[in-house]
């Protein structure tokens, strides 16, 4: 379960992603599957140039996984 994120923080993150920025959002997290994990950071970017970076870094699995 995620908590500790305010609606305006989420909206700000979504807007930054929509503009093609690399945006980070860290929030608290509880999940019995991961008892030692307390926070999660989400990274988003809608800029398709990211595929070029992944190709350059030879991260083909990421390209397939995220259907870029």
GROMACS .gro file of C-alpha atoms in nm:
model
   68
    1UNK     CA    1   0.000   0.000   0.000
    2UNK     CA    2   0.131   0.343  -0.093
    3UNK     CA    3   0.083   0.643   0.132
    4UNK     CA    4   0.236   0.978   0.207
    5UNK     CA    5   0.179   1.127  -0.139
    6UNK     CA    6  -0.034   1.437  -0.162
    7UNK     CA    7  -0.262   1.482  -0.460
    8UNK     CA    8  -0.079   1.796  -0.576
    9UNK     CA    9   0.256   1.609  -0.560
   10UNK     CA   10   0.119   1.334  -0.781
   11UNK     CA   11  -0.029   1.588  -1.023
   12UNK     CA   12   0.304   1.775  -1.038
   13UNK     CA   13   0.485   1.446  -1.114
   14UNK     CA   14   0.234   1.356  -1.387
   15UNK     CA   15   0.266   1.699  -1.547
   16UNK     CA   16   0.646   1.678  -1.549
   17UNK     CA   17   0.628   1.334  -1.713
   18UNK     CA   18   0.387   1.469  -1.975
   19UNK     CA   19   0.634   1.746  -2.060
   20UNK     CA   20   0.901   1.485  -2.130
   21UNK     CA   21   1.100   1.557  -1.815
   22UNK     CA   22   1.253   1.278  -1.610
   23UNK     CA   23   1.042   1.301  -1.296
   24UNK     CA   24   1.088   1.128  -0.960
   25UNK     CA   25   0.828   1.057  -0.694
   26UNK     CA   26   0.924   0.890  -0.367
   27UNK     CA   27   0.660   0.770  -0.125
   28UNK     CA   28   0.621   0.539   0.171
   29UNK     CA   29   0.529   0.181   0.101
   30UNK     CA   30   0.417  -0.120   0.299
   31UNK     CA   31   0.387  -0.467   0.152
   32UNK     CA   32   0.421  -0.795   0.340
   33UNK     CA   33   0.612  -0.941   0.043
   34UNK     CA   34   0.890  -0.687   0.102
   35UNK     CA   35   0.909  -0.635   0.480
   36UNK     CA   36   1.238  -0.442   0.471
   37UNK     CA   37   1.123  -0.193   0.207
   38UNK     CA   38   0.988   0.134   0.347
   39UNK     CA   39   0.994   0.366   0.046
   40UNK     CA   40   0.954   0.339  -0.329
   41UNK     CA   41   1.076   0.582  -0.593
   42UNK     CA   42   0.891   0.598  -0.922
   43UNK     CA   43   1.059   0.747  -1.226
   44UNK     CA   44   0.867   0.858  -1.532
   45UNK     CA   45   0.939   1.020  -1.865
   46UNK     CA   46   0.730   1.037  -2.181
   47UNK     CA   47   1.021   1.147  -2.402
   48UNK     CA   48   1.074   0.880  -2.667
   49UNK     CA   49   1.445   0.971  -2.683
   50UNK     CA   50   1.483   0.744  -2.383
   51UNK     CA   51   1.475   0.451  -2.627
   52UNK     CA   52   1.790   0.586  -2.791
   53UNK     CA   53   1.963   0.600  -2.454
   54UNK     CA   54   1.859   0.243  -2.373
   55UNK     CA   55   1.986   0.127  -2.712
   56UNK     CA   56   2.317   0.304  -2.657
   57UNK     CA   57   2.351   0.135  -2.318
   58UNK     CA   58   2.253  -0.200  -2.473
   59UNK     CA   59   1.956  -0.237  -2.241
   60UNK     CA   60   1.749  -0.430  -2.495
   61UNK     CA   61   1.557  -0.613  -2.222
   62UNK     CA   62   1.423  -0.280  -2.096
   63UNK     CA   63   1.313  -0.186  -2.447
   64UNK     CA   64   1.122  -0.513  -2.484
   65UNK     CA   65   0.985  -0.506  -2.130
   66UNK     CA   66   0.842  -0.156  -2.163
   67UNK     CA   67   0.744  -0.202  -2.528
   68UNK     CA   68   0.943   0.095  -2.650
   0.00000   0.00000   0.00000
